[in-house]
Structure formats: C-alpha cells, structure tokens
C-alpha atoms as one frame of an Amber mdcrd trajectory, in Angstrom:
protein
   7.210  -6.127 -10.185   5.186  -9.151 -11.273   8.304 -11.235 -11.798   9.179
 -10.475  -8.169   5.704 -11.580  -7.101   6.143 -14.881  -8.933   9.605 -15.313
  -7.386   8.029 -14.792  -3.957   5.493 -17.525  -4.662   8.425 -19.954  -4.756
   9.707 -18.799  -1.322   8.465 -21.780   0.649   9.816 -24.203  -1.946   6.329
 -25.223  -3.070   4.411 -23.280  -5.685   0.927 -24.520  -4.908  -2.038 -24.777
  -7.251  -3.931 -22.032  -5.360  -1.029 -19.644  -5.926  -0.710 -20.577  -9.607
  -4.439 -20.207 -10.213  -4.553 -16.855  -8.471  -1.615 -15.457 -10.456  -2.970
 -16.754 -13.767  -6.279 -15.004 -13.050  -4.466 -11.766 -12.253  -2.296 -12.015
 -15.374  -5.269 -12.761 -17.615  -7.036  -9.601 -16.381  -4.013  -7.449 -17.141
  -3.201  -6.078 -20.559   0.037  -7.989 -20.988   1.692  -8.726 -24.274   1.965
 -12.405 -25.187   5.707 -12.222 -24.465   5.130 -10.740 -20.992   2.504 -13.359
 -20.187   4.745 -16.210 -21.370   7.661 -14.865 -19.304   5.535 -14.815 -16.158
   4.169 -18.307 -16.829   7.731 -19.556 -17.404   8.793 -17.979 -14.098   6.019
 -19.988 -12.404   7.777 -23.168 -13.576  11.348 -22.030 -12.984  12.105 -20.170
  -9.726  13.878 -16.844 -10.204  15.894 -14.704  -7.800  13.831 -11.761  -6.592
  16.970  -9.598  -6.290  17.439  -9.809 -10.057  14.156  -7.929 -10.550  13.656
  -5.863  -7.395  16.270  -3.295  -8.395  14.091  -2.331 -11.372  11.094  -1.441
  -9.213  11.751   2.249  -8.665   8.346   3.730  -7.836   7.340   3.504  -4.157
   3.750   2.610  -5.078   4.961  -0.386  -7.104   7.175  -1.513  -4.241   4.172
  -1.262  -1.922   2.120  -3.310  -4.373   4.829  -5.966  -4.303   4.503  -6.270
  -0.518   0.709  -6.345  -0.838   0.714  -9.195  -3.362   3.462 -11.023  -1.469
   1.191 -11.103   1.584  -1.759 -12.339  -0.472   0.323 -15.154  -1.935   1.833
 -16.052   1.418  -1.639 -16.856   2.757  -3.174 -18.147  -0.503  -2.307 -21.772
   0.198  -3.615 -21.580   3.761  -0.148 -21.855   5.267   2.099 -18.959   6.246
   5.431 -20.725   5.922   8.333 -19.416   8.068  10.430 -18.793   4.926   7.606
 -16.655   3.524   7.456 -14.700   6.773  11.202 -14.052   6.699  11.082 -13.041
   3.042   8.211 -10.611   3.611  10.046  -9.064   6.582  13.163  -8.609   4.427
  11.029  -7.234   1.626   9.472  -4.668   3.972  12.961  -3.528   4.959  14.064
  -3.257   1.309  10.905  -1.421   0.303  11.461   1.157   3.030  15.189   1.664
   2.387  16.050   5.281   1.762  12.755   6.578   3.088  13.236   9.331   5.647
  10.373   8.597   8.050  11.315  11.562  10.242  10.937  13.869   7.232   7.577
  12.321   6.391   6.384  12.789   9.980   7.552  16.412   9.959   5.812  17.056
   6.615   2.595  15.574   7.998   2.887  17.670  11.171   3.406  20.854   9.123
   0.477  19.986   6.883  -1.791  19.402   9.881  -0.594  22.617  11.531  -1.340
  24.544   8.341  -4.802  23.003   8.028  -5.597  23.616  11.689  -4.443  27.229
  11.393  -6.696  27.679   8.374  -9.516  26.023  10.267  -8.947  28.405  13.186
  -9.106  31.401  10.838 -12.339  30.042   9.382 -13.874  29.653  12.837 -12.736
  33.190  13.737 -14.508  34.512  10.649 -17.738  33.109  12.079 -17.494  35.332
  15.161 -19.206  38.689  15.495 -17.526  41.869  16.835 -18.016  40.745  20.433
 -16.223  37.446  19.786 -19.401  35.359  19.791 -19.526  32.545  17.285 -22.344
  32.701  14.765 -21.975  28.972  14.386 -22.318  28.382  18.118 -25.275  30.778
  18.246 -26.985  28.892  15.438 -26.346  25.658  17.290 -27.839  27.061  20.518
 -30.863  28.330  18.549 -31.312  24.873  17.014 -31.279  23.379  20.503 -33.741
  26.038  21.686 -31.267  27.357  24.274 -30.765  30.854  22.881 -33.183  32.671
  25.205
C-alpha cells in the first residue's frame, strides 16, 4: 500500500519537499525493516507505476487507507493538481470495484430494522397492563405533570 502512496506522490510530475518530508516522517514512525524503508525511499527518487502494486492490496481497509493518504499528499504541497484529481477519482473507482453497494444498503436496512424491532420490544416491556408506559409516567412525574 505504501508503495502505491509513494507512486501517487509522483502523479503531478513533481515530488515536492513537503510530500517527501511527510512520507519520511510517516515511514520513520512505522516499524519497517531496513529493506522496506530503503525500498520506499528509493521509490521516492524513482517513480513507480501504481498498477504494479495496487493489485496486491486486497483488504478493503487498506484500499481505503490508500485513498486517505492519496488525498493528504495531493494537498500537502498546497496545490491540488488536475492530474492528482484525476488519479484520485480513478483510485476511488478502483477501490470500490466489486463492492455491491445495493447489498450493503440492504444489510444496513435489515440491521436497523432488527434494532428498531428490538427497541420497540424494549419500550413495550416498559408498559403496564393498561398499555401505559412506565417510562413516560416517570417522565411526567419528573415534570410534575402526573396529577
């Protein structure tokens, strides 16, 4: 994923000092082996093709992190270059490939329905035999309106 991030930093054709400094700080905070660190530093000097590395990013959370860091780098130099914008748009499309958004929406709807049903049962359990809510009664008492 980090090799993709470095490749993205080259997108506008200029790998600025702000971008280099930021990435070096990130890399120094990570627990990278010396070989991993040297590979990333070498990539900062020699532009790589993001497609060569993207295919190895399989976890959705890592793909999302790639988009996140791509956006940070795109604005790090104070200029959102049109080539960076295009690359981030393409990256968003690639990151979302194969994701069934309709299925996700349906899963969320079912989850909410289940939670709301459970919530309704909980509220019903607060009612007495006449259908009056103990919770509502307590609220009215607190307001002093239970005369």
